[in-house]
Amino acid sequence: MSLLSPTAHWIDSSFNPANVVLHANELRGSHAAEHMRRAVEEMLETWKIEKRQVHPILRDNASNMRKAMDEMGVRSLGCIAHTLHLIVHEGLLSQRSVSDTLANARKIVDIQTDLKMPTKRLQQDVQVRWNSTLYMLQSLMQQKRPLSLYASEHSLPSTLTANQWLLAEKTVLVLAPFEEITRAVSSESATCADVIPAKTVLKRVLSREDNSDQGIRTMKSTLLEAVNQRFSEVEKEPLYYIATMIDPRYKDRYFTSPDSQKRARDSLIEALEEIERNRMPQDEEPATKAPRKSQSGSSLGNIFDEILEESEVENRSAISSSAVVEVQSYRSEVSQSTTILENTCCSESFSGCCCS
């Protein structure tokens, strides 16, 4: 059964985020773009939501959904969790030694009933969820000693060599940052502002070379190339860069080029100037500077802080208008160090999709 379900997200009058699942429709027949467009339009009409009120629609990355939203004339963004899945999938397939290790690991997991071990101890991976592969490797690492003892007395359908156990450990370490960010962008508190910083942090982590990379260098370089390719346009998308710019955790600290920083700053200034032109003058309380919070214990936490510290030493440009003054004052404040990695879901059964 295929379902199409709209979830509405909004901010109330007190600036508190809210969301609710409106309903679910069973999709029958063709999944062509035209059919999907009509189905979404009918949902909006049912709830008396005009297209101009949609800002935007979050969808999966399938070409039919992308085309359907384009034909509707509404802005849309793809699922970041799915993009991360595609990136990791490319990386795991790029190195033969790693893919062979995973194949043997899957065979070992299949004997968990014979081992009379709790099913949850050894987890089989699922093709549509890359993080299930990480969970499988982690469960094997936890049961390495019992498995080795059992293999010494019984014939297993497959075993891992000493080198493959080492590759499994290294693969877990490389995939851990993707797991953290997948959970973060799948949480209820995730926003468009999280995408550019996530991309920037992943690029930095994957760019760092280490002696321990032996055996997985091809996988790391493929992951880095996939991140660059699949996130190549995010800093050109206003929905992403404006959201990042106005988020006090990030501001313009995580853009990867001066052009991207300038584009975000100029767009924010332009938006403020438009607001100033359209509103009556009124007294406003000055914004208070948010205190820097302590970073989480996440393995990526230091990377987020490192990027912030580097960007906060840059020189400030000249001030020429009240909108520019506002933006420059905002940028000069110390950024909050709370990142997307805090307050994320820790359940192993999470959906892994930001578009649910």
mmCIF file of C-alpha atoms in Angstrom:
data_model
loop_
_atom_site.group_PDB
_atom_site.id
_atom_site.type_symbol
_atom_site.label_atom_id
_atom_site.label_comp_id
_atom_site.label_asym_id
_atom_site.label_seq_id
_atom_site.Cartn_x
_atom_site.Cartn_y
_atom_site.Cartn_z
ATOM 1 C CA MET A 1 0.000 0.000 0.000
ATOM 2 C CA SER A 2 1.289 3.456 -0.946
ATOM 3 C CA LEU A 3 0.282 6.428 1.179
ATOM 4 C CA LEU A 4 0.557 10.170 0.644
ATOM 5 C CA SER A 5 0.308 12.068 3.909
ATOM 6 C CA PRO A 6 0.644 15.845 4.411
ATOM 7 C CA THR A 7 2.115 17.142 7.660
ATOM 8 C CA ALA A 8 1.633 20.850 8.350
ATOM 9 C CA HIS A 9 4.402 22.782 10.139
ATOM 10 C CA TRP A 10 4.006 26.352 11.359
ATOM 11 C CA ILE A 11 5.034 28.864 14.010
ATOM 12 C CA ASP A 12 2.321 30.172 16.311
ATOM 13 C CA SER A 13 1.854 33.735 17.538
ATOM 14 C CA SER A 14 4.344 33.089 20.359
ATOM 15 C CA PHE A 15 6.964 31.823 17.894
ATOM 16 C CA ASN A 16 6.632 28.239 19.091
ATOM 17 C CA PRO A 17 6.983 25.570 16.361
ATOM 18 C CA ALA A 18 4.021 23.267 15.872
ATOM 19 C CA ASN A 19 3.085 20.460 13.509
ATOM 20 C CA VAL A 20 0.201 18.106 12.869
ATOM 21 C CA VAL A 21 -0.499 15.264 10.437
ATOM 22 C CA LEU A 22 -3.556 16.381 8.458
ATOM 23 C CA HIS A 23 -4.579 13.042 6.952
ATOM 24 C CA ALA A 24 -3.342 10.127 4.858
ATOM 25 C CA ASN A 25 -4.541 9.105 1.394
ATOM 26 C CA GLU A 26 -3.936 5.776 -0.263
ATOM 27 C CA LEU A 27 -2.320 6.220 -3.663
ATOM 28 C CA ARG A 28 -3.867 4.008 -6.315
ATOM 29 C CA GLY A 29 -2.791 3.652 -9.904
ATOM 30 C CA SER A 30 0.002 5.616 -11.533
ATOM 31 C CA HIS A 31 2.639 7.466 -9.528
ATOM 32 C CA ALA A 32 3.413 9.752 -12.453
ATOM 33 C CA ALA A 33 4.125 13.395 -11.720
ATOM 34 C CA GLU A 34 0.731 14.548 -13.004
ATOM 35 C CA HIS A 35 -1.108 12.103 -10.746
ATOM 36 C CA MET A 36 0.979 13.117 -7.737
ATOM 37 C CA ARG A 37 0.365 16.796 -8.476
ATOM 38 C CA ARG A 38 -3.396 16.296 -8.549
ATOM 39 C CA ALA A 39 -3.286 14.308 -5.305
ATOM 40 C CA VAL A 40 -1.357 17.041 -3.475
ATOM 41 C CA GLU A 41 -3.594 19.782 -4.891
ATOM 42 C CA GLU A 42 -6.691 17.916 -3.693
ATOM 43 C CA MET A 43 -5.205 17.696 -0.208
ATOM 44 C CA LEU A 44 -4.536 21.423 -0.133
ATOM 45 C CA GLU A 45 -8.057 22.149 -1.361
ATOM 46 C CA THR A 46 -9.546 19.859 1.310
ATOM 47 C CA TRP A 47 -7.842 21.915 4.017
ATOM 48 C CA LYS A 48 -8.443 25.232 2.235
ATOM 49 C CA ILE A 49 -4.714 25.896 1.982
ATOM 50 C CA GLU A 50 -3.809 28.172 -0.906
ATOM 51 C CA LYS A 51 -0.584 27.585 -2.788
ATOM 52 C CA ARG A 52 0.665 31.060 -1.906
ATOM 53 C CA GLN A 53 0.491 30.042 1.771
ATOM 54 C CA VAL A 54 2.888 27.131 1.275
ATOM 55 C CA HIS A 55 6.487 27.911 2.120
ATOM 56 C CA PRO A 56 7.642 25.268 0.904
ATOM 57 C CA ILE A 57 6.682 21.584 0.602
ATOM 58 C CA LEU A 58 9.178 19.050 1.916
ATOM 59 C CA ARG A 59 9.157 15.958 -0.290
ATOM 60 C CA ASP A 60 11.167 12.862 -1.056
ATOM 61 C CA ASN A 61 13.876 12.979 -3.709
ATOM 62 C CA ALA A 62 12.046 10.984 -6.368
ATOM 63 C CA SER A 63 11.953 12.700 -9.758
ATOM 64 C CA ASN A 64 8.160 12.341 -10.012
ATOM 65 C CA MET A 65 7.643 14.285 -6.768
ATOM 66 C CA ARG A 66 10.128 16.967 -7.794
ATOM 67 C CA LYS A 67 8.389 17.381 -11.134
ATOM 68 C CA ALA A 68 4.946 17.389 -9.497
ATOM 69 C CA MET A 69 5.885 20.257 -7.191
ATOM 70 C CA ASP A 70 7.404 22.209 -10.088
ATOM 71 C CA GLU A 71 4.224 21.770 -12.113
ATOM 72 C CA MET A 72 2.166 22.939 -9.125
ATOM 73 C CA GLY A 73 4.210 26.116 -8.996
ATOM 74 C CA VAL A 74 5.217 25.697 -5.338
ATOM 75 C CA ARG A 75 8.697 25.721 -3.899
ATOM 76 C CA SER A 76 9.898 22.413 -2.545
ATOM 77 C CA LEU A 77 12.931 20.836 -0.897
ATOM 78 C CA GLY A 78 14.075 17.223 -0.934
ATOM 79 C CA CYS A 79 14.611 14.920 2.035
ATOM 80 C CA ILE A 80 18.089 15.466 3.484
ATOM 81 C CA ALA A 81 18.048 12.136 5.341
ATOM 82 C CA HIS A 82 17.486 10.390 2.006
ATOM 83 C CA THR A 83 20.324 12.372 0.442
ATOM 84 C CA LEU A 84 22.620 11.198 3.247
ATOM 85 C CA HIS A 85 21.461 7.631 2.600
ATOM 86 C CA LEU A 86 22.450 7.911 -1.072
ATOM 87 C CA ILE A 87 25.851 9.359 -0.133
ATOM 88 C CA VAL A 88 26.654 6.555 2.303
ATOM 89 C CA HIS A 89 25.409 3.933 -0.152
ATOM 90 C CA GLU A 90 27.887 5.218 -2.751
ATOM 91 C CA GLY A 91 30.705 5.168 -0.217
ATOM 92 C CA LEU A 92 30.068 1.624 0.981
ATOM 93 C CA LEU A 93 29.996 0.267 -2.560
ATOM 94 C CA SER A 94 33.155 2.084 -3.630
ATOM 95 C CA GLN A 95 35.642 -0.107 -1.741
ATOM 96 C CA ARG A 96 35.611 -3.845 -2.491
ATOM 97 C CA SER A 97 37.198 -4.830 0.818
ATOM 98 C CA VAL A 98 34.495 -2.978 2.749
ATOM 99 C CA SER A 99 31.604 -4.385 0.670
ATOM 100 C CA ASP A 100 33.045 -7.921 1.090
ATOM 101 C CA THR A 101 33.249 -7.370 4.858
ATOM 102 C CA LEU A 102 29.611 -6.259 4.916
ATOM 103 C CA ALA A 103 28.552 -9.298 2.874
ATOM 104 C CA ASN A 104 30.213 -11.635 5.383
ATOM 105 C CA ALA A 105 28.731 -9.674 8.274
ATOM 106 C CA ARG A 106 25.222 -10.182 6.864
ATOM 107 C CA LYS A 107 25.776 -13.952 6.671
ATOM 108 C CA ILE A 108 26.927 -14.037 10.290
ATOM 109 C CA VAL A 109 23.877 -12.098 11.434
ATOM 110 C CA ASP A 110 21.644 -14.724 9.836
ATOM 111 C CA ILE A 111 22.827 -17.385 12.327
ATOM 112 C CA GLN A 112 21.660 -15.497 15.429
ATOM 113 C CA THR A 113 18.877 -18.042 15.991
ATOM 114 C CA ASP A 114 21.411 -20.903 16.058
ATOM 115 C CA LEU A 115 23.498 -18.950 18.548
ATOM 116 C CA LYS A 116 20.427 -18.658 20.818
ATOM 117 C CA MET A 117 21.215 -14.971 21.274
ATOM 118 C CA PRO A 118 18.568 -12.256 21.671
ATOM 119 C CA THR A 119 17.503 -11.056 18.225
ATOM 120 C CA LYS A 120 18.213 -7.445 19.095
ATOM 121 C CA ARG A 121 21.876 -8.267 19.747
ATOM 122 C CA LEU A 122 22.645 -8.940 16.087
ATOM 123 C CA GLN A 123 20.851 -6.632 13.688
ATOM 124 C CA GLN A 124 20.464 -7.253 9.987
ATOM 125 C CA ASP A 125 20.744 -4.222 7.731
ATOM 126 C CA VAL A 126 17.930 -2.980 5.492
ATOM 127 C CA GLN A 127 18.612 -1.688 1.985
ATOM 128 C CA VAL A 128 16.513 1.491 2.326
ATOM 129 C CA ARG A 129 18.100 2.578 5.626
ATOM 130 C CA TRP A 130 21.855 3.094 5.476
ATOM 131 C CA ASN A 131 22.091 3.469 9.269
ATOM 132 C CA SER A 132 20.870 -0.115 9.671
ATOM 133 C CA THR A 133 24.240 -1.134 8.187
ATOM 134 C CA LEU A 134 25.970 0.847 10.926
ATOM 135 C CA TYR A 135 23.781 -0.807 13.581
ATOM 136 C CA MET A 136 24.615 -4.235 12.148
ATOM 137 C CA LEU A 137 28.349 -3.578 12.367
ATOM 138 C CA GLN A 138 28.011 -2.171 15.878
ATOM 139 C CA SER A 139 26.058 -5.222 17.045
ATOM 140 C CA LEU A 140 28.730 -7.500 15.568
ATOM 141 C CA MET A 141 31.477 -5.557 17.326
ATOM 142 C CA GLN A 142 29.636 -5.971 20.622
ATOM 143 C CA GLN A 143 29.423 -9.735 20.077
ATOM 144 C CA LYS A 144 32.895 -10.221 18.599
ATOM 145 C CA ARG A 145 34.203 -12.421 21.413
ATOM 146 C CA PRO A 146 31.167 -14.770 21.643
ATOM 147 C CA LEU A 147 31.170 -15.112 17.866
ATOM 148 C CA SER A 148 34.869 -15.974 17.816
ATOM 149 C CA LEU A 149 34.370 -18.622 20.520
ATOM 150 C CA TYR A 150 31.402 -20.102 18.708
ATOM 151 C CA ALA A 151 33.300 -20.168 15.398
ATOM 152 C CA SER A 152 36.104 -22.179 17.016
ATOM 153 C CA GLU A 153 33.663 -25.046 17.733
ATOM 154 C CA HIS A 154 31.079 -24.748 14.971
ATOM 155 C CA SER A 155 31.037 -24.276 11.240
ATOM 156 C CA LEU A 156 29.701 -20.839 10.335
ATOM 157 C CA PRO A 157 28.386 -19.864 6.875
ATOM 158 C CA SER A 158 30.959 -17.099 6.924
ATOM 159 C CA THR A 159 33.500 -15.525 9.249
ATOM 160 C CA LEU A 160 35.376 -12.260 9.423
ATOM 161 C CA THR A 161 39.145 -12.270 9.154
ATOM 162 C CA ALA A 162 41.275 -10.180 11.503
ATOM 163 C CA ASN A 163 41.634 -7.593 8.732
ATOM 164 C CA GLN A 164 37.867 -7.528 8.150
ATOM 165 C CA TRP A 165 37.181 -6.976 11.851
ATOM 166 C CA LEU A 166 39.568 -4.010 11.662
ATOM 167 C CA LEU A 167 37.826 -2.693 8.533
ATOM 168 C CA ALA A 168 34.474 -3.018 10.312
ATOM 169 C CA GLU A 169 35.778 -0.907 13.202
ATOM 170 C CA LYS A 170 37.084 1.771 10.840
ATOM 171 C CA THR A 171 33.853 1.783 8.854
ATOM 172 C CA VAL A 172 31.864 2.368 12.061
ATOM 173 C CA LEU A 173 34.076 5.370 12.878
ATOM 174 C CA VAL A 174 33.661 6.879 9.396
ATOM 175 C CA LEU A 175 29.896 6.396 9.388
ATOM 176 C CA ALA A 176 29.351 7.739 12.921
ATOM 177 C CA PRO A 177 29.187 11.431 11.820
ATOM 178 C CA PHE A 178 26.575 10.536 9.183
ATOM 179 C CA GLU A 179 24.554 8.788 11.877
ATOM 180 C CA GLU A 180 24.658 11.829 14.152
ATOM 181 C CA ILE A 181 23.570 14.184 11.400
ATOM 182 C CA THR A 182 20.888 11.804 10.091
ATOM 183 C CA ARG A 183 19.331 11.715 13.558
ATOM 184 C CA ALA A 184 19.620 15.477 13.850
ATOM 185 C CA VAL A 185 17.886 16.305 10.552
ATOM 186 C CA SER A 186 15.219 13.681 11.326
ATOM 187 C CA SER A 187 14.232 15.272 14.637
ATOM 188 C CA GLU A 188 11.102 17.371 15.100
ATOM 189 C CA SER A 189 13.215 20.448 15.820
ATOM 190 C CA ALA A 190 15.214 20.223 12.562
ATOM 191 C CA THR A 191 14.989 23.167 10.143
ATOM 192 C CA CYS A 192 16.360 24.197 6.758
ATOM 193 C CA ALA A 193 19.067 26.081 8.657
ATOM 194 C CA ASP A 194 20.714 22.785 9.627
ATOM 195 C CA VAL A 195 21.576 21.685 6.092
ATOM 196 C CA ILE A 196 24.485 23.984 5.180
ATOM 197 C CA PRO A 197 26.294 23.543 8.543
ATOM 198 C CA ALA A 198 25.836 19.767 8.295
ATOM 199 C CA LYS A 199 27.357 19.733 4.825
ATOM 200 C CA THR A 200 30.288 21.922 5.915
ATOM 201 C CA VAL A 201 31.062 19.762 8.947
ATOM 202 C CA LEU A 202 30.883 16.519 6.961
ATOM 203 C CA LYS A 203 33.269 17.928 4.349
ATOM 204 C CA ARG A 204 35.792 18.890 7.002
ATOM 205 C CA VAL A 205 35.584 15.532 8.779
ATOM 206 C CA LEU A 206 36.025 13.570 5.543
ATOM 207 C CA SER A 207 38.861 15.826 4.330
ATOM 208 C CA ARG A 208 41.062 15.054 7.316
ATOM 209 C CA GLU A 209 43.608 12.352 6.602
ATOM 210 C CA ASP A 210 44.902 9.995 9.243
ATOM 211 C CA ASN A 211 47.214 6.989 9.375
ATOM 212 C CA SER A 212 44.256 4.911 10.499
ATOM 213 C CA ASP A 213 42.598 5.539 7.107
ATOM 214 C CA GLN A 214 44.532 2.676 5.546
ATOM 215 C CA GLY A 215 42.035 0.297 3.952
ATOM 216 C CA ILE A 216 39.178 2.809 3.782
ATOM 217 C CA ARG A 217 40.724 5.748 1.906
ATOM 218 C CA THR A 218 38.729 5.020 -1.239
ATOM 219 C CA MET A 219 35.519 4.932 0.772
ATOM 220 C CA LYS A 220 36.305 8.241 2.506
ATOM 221 C CA SER A 221 37.210 9.985 -0.746
ATOM 222 C CA THR A 222 34.039 8.676 -2.397
ATOM 223 C CA LEU A 223 31.952 9.887 0.532
ATOM 224 C CA LEU A 224 33.569 13.324 0.290
ATOM 225 C CA GLU A 225 32.984 13.481 -3.456
ATOM 226 C CA ALA A 226 29.347 12.449 -2.981
ATOM 227 C CA VAL A 227 28.816 15.114 -0.296
ATOM 228 C CA ASN A 228 30.273 17.754 -2.626
ATOM 229 C CA GLN A 229 28.125 16.616 -5.532
ATOM 230 C CA ARG A 230 24.785 16.043 -3.817
ATOM 231 C CA PHE A 231 25.009 19.208 -1.698
ATOM 232 C CA SER A 232 26.599 21.346 -4.405
ATOM 233 C CA GLU A 233 23.569 23.638 -4.798
ATOM 234 C CA VAL A 234 22.460 24.121 -1.182
ATOM 235 C CA GLU A 235 24.406 27.375 -0.702
ATOM 236 C CA LYS A 236 22.673 28.802 -3.789
ATOM 237 C CA GLU A 237 19.168 27.992 -2.557
ATOM 238 C CA PRO A 238 17.583 30.977 -0.726
ATOM 239 C CA LEU A 239 15.455 28.702 1.450
ATOM 240 C CA TYR A 240 18.654 27.199 2.854
ATOM 241 C CA TYR A 241 20.993 30.172 3.059
ATOM 242 C CA ILE A 242 18.461 32.628 4.483
ATOM 243 C CA ALA A 243 17.377 30.087 7.118
ATOM 244 C CA THR A 244 21.028 29.492 8.022
ATOM 245 C CA MET A 245 21.789 33.205 8.150
ATOM 246 C CA ILE A 246 18.987 34.047 10.601
ATOM 247 C CA ASP A 247 19.654 31.062 12.878
ATOM 248 C CA PRO A 248 21.685 32.435 15.856
ATOM 249 C CA ARG A 249 23.595 29.153 16.107
ATOM 250 C CA TYR A 250 25.021 29.487 12.616
ATOM 251 C CA LYS A 251 24.617 32.970 11.052
ATOM 252 C CA ASP A 252 27.120 33.152 8.163
ATOM 253 C CA ARG A 253 29.804 31.068 9.878
ATOM 254 C CA TYR A 254 29.313 27.805 7.986
ATOM 255 C CA PHE A 255 29.287 28.950 4.375
ATOM 256 C CA THR A 256 32.154 27.494 2.399
ATOM 257 C CA SER A 257 32.976 30.511 0.221
ATOM 258 C CA PRO A 258 33.017 34.323 0.490
ATOM 259 C CA ASP A 259 30.516 34.473 -2.389
ATOM 260 C CA SER A 260 28.049 32.337 -0.422
ATOM 261 C CA GLN A 261 28.505 34.505 2.671
ATOM 262 C CA LYS A 262 27.956 37.675 0.676
ATOM 263 C CA ARG A 263 24.884 36.261 -1.043
ATOM 264 C CA ALA A 264 23.325 35.358 2.300
ATOM 265 C CA ARG A 265 24.164 38.715 3.928
ATOM 266 C CA ASP A 266 22.927 40.737 0.947
ATOM 267 C CA SER A 267 19.685 38.768 0.794
ATOM 268 C CA LEU A 268 19.047 39.293 4.493
ATOM 269 C CA ILE A 269 19.767 43.017 4.227
ATOM 270 C CA GLU A 270 17.441 43.270 1.229
ATOM 271 C CA ALA A 271 14.671 41.490 3.149
ATOM 272 C CA LEU A 272 15.114 43.817 6.144
ATOM 273 C CA GLU A 273 15.060 46.888 3.939
ATOM 274 C CA GLU A 274 11.832 45.665 2.378
ATOM 275 C CA ILE A 275 10.333 45.236 5.844
ATOM 276 C CA GLU A 276 11.461 48.735 6.815
ATOM 277 C CA ARG A 277 9.817 50.207 3.735
ATOM 278 C CA ASN A 278 6.533 48.473 4.447
ATOM 279 C CA ARG A 279 6.110 49.115 8.134
ATOM 280 C CA MET A 280 5.394 52.161 10.216
ATOM 281 C CA PRO A 281 8.261 53.422 12.414
ATOM 282 C CA GLN A 282 8.016 52.038 15.915
ATOM 283 C CA ASP A 283 10.178 51.695 18.980
ATOM 284 C CA GLU A 284 11.807 48.334 19.359
ATOM 285 C CA GLU A 285 13.739 46.791 22.195
ATOM 286 C CA PRO A 286 17.355 46.026 21.286
ATOM 287 C CA ALA A 287 18.186 42.399 20.798
ATOM 288 C CA THR A 288 19.968 40.848 23.713
ATOM 289 C CA LYS A 289 23.136 38.952 23.152
ATOM 290 C CA ALA A 290 22.676 35.247 23.665
ATOM 291 C CA PRO A 291 25.232 33.623 25.964
ATOM 292 C CA ARG A 292 27.462 30.970 24.509
ATOM 293 C CA LYS A 293 26.310 27.558 25.620
ATOM 294 C CA SER A 294 28.592 24.653 26.320
ATOM 295 C CA GLN A 295 28.976 22.239 23.441
ATOM 296 C CA SER A 296 27.504 18.756 23.557
ATOM 297 C CA GLY A 297 29.669 15.679 23.946
ATOM 298 C CA SER A 298 29.084 14.763 20.325
ATOM 299 C CA SER A 299 32.023 13.599 18.223
ATOM 300 C CA LEU A 300 31.197 16.411 15.800
ATOM 301 C CA GLY A 301 30.835 19.096 18.460
ATOM 302 C CA ASN A 302 34.436 20.252 18.259
ATOM 303 C CA ILE A 303 34.156 20.657 14.494
ATOM 304 C CA PHE A 304 31.149 22.973 14.845
ATOM 305 C CA ASP A 305 32.984 25.097 17.447
ATOM 306 C CA GLU A 306 36.165 25.105 15.381
ATOM 307 C CA ILE A 307 34.358 26.592 12.381
ATOM 308 C CA LEU A 308 32.666 29.197 14.579
ATOM 309 C CA GLU A 309 35.954 30.312 16.132
ATOM 310 C CA GLU A 310 37.613 30.677 12.743
ATOM 311 C CA SER A 311 34.822 32.816 11.330
ATOM 312 C CA GLU A 312 34.417 35.143 14.313
ATOM 313 C CA VAL A 313 37.823 36.761 13.849
ATOM 314 C CA GLU A 314 37.008 38.238 10.431
ATOM 315 C CA ASN A 315 36.884 42.019 9.955
ATOM 316 C CA ARG A 316 33.535 43.807 9.863
ATOM 317 C CA SER A 317 32.600 45.757 6.751
ATOM 318 C CA ALA A 318 31.430 49.381 6.599
ATOM 319 C CA ILE A 319 27.927 50.339 7.688
ATOM 320 C CA SER A 320 25.712 52.263 5.265
ATOM 321 C CA SER A 321 22.053 51.720 6.263
ATOM 322 C CA SER A 322 19.899 50.765 9.224
ATOM 323 C CA ALA A 323 19.340 47.300 7.730
ATOM 324 C CA VAL A 324 23.082 46.857 7.325
ATOM 325 C CA VAL A 325 23.573 48.066 10.907
ATOM 326 C CA GLU A 326 21.133 45.444 12.122
ATOM 327 C CA VAL A 327 22.770 42.650 10.171
ATOM 328 C CA GLN A 328 26.300 43.655 11.151
ATOM 329 C CA SER A 329 25.310 43.944 14.800
ATOM 330 C CA TYR A 330 23.701 40.526 14.609
ATOM 331 C CA ARG A 331 26.787 39.026 12.951
ATOM 332 C CA SER A 332 29.138 40.556 15.506
ATOM 333 C CA GLU A 333 27.444 38.764 18.385
ATOM 334 C CA VAL A 334 29.076 35.571 19.580
ATOM 335 C CA SER A 335 27.206 32.688 18.004
ATOM 336 C CA GLN A 336 25.397 30.245 20.204
ATOM 337 C CA SER A 337 27.295 26.972 20.083
ATOM 338 C CA THR A 338 24.226 24.780 20.440
ATOM 339 C CA THR A 339 24.018 22.768 17.214
ATOM 340 C CA ILE A 340 21.734 20.333 15.465
ATOM 341 C CA LEU A 341 23.470 17.518 17.337
ATOM 342 C CA GLU A 342 21.814 18.441 20.640
ATOM 343 C CA ASN A 343 18.316 17.393 21.649
ATOM 344 C CA THR A 344 18.032 14.806 18.889
ATOM 345 C CA CYS A 345 16.112 11.567 18.967
ATOM 346 C CA CYS A 346 18.061 8.614 20.397
ATOM 347 C CA SER A 347 15.640 5.832 19.488
ATOM 348 C CA GLU A 348 16.994 3.088 17.223
ATOM 349 C CA SER A 349 13.596 2.844 15.559
ATOM 350 C CA PHE A 350 13.392 6.402 14.237
ATOM 351 C CA SER A 351 12.121 6.841 10.730
ATOM 352 C CA GLY A 352 15.251 8.472 9.336
ATOM 353 C CA CYS A 353 13.244 10.817 7.153
ATOM 354 C CA CYS A 354 12.733 14.532 7.572
ATOM 355 C CA CYS A 355 9.688 14.496 5.278
ATOM 356 C CA SER A 356 7.399 12.220 7.286
#
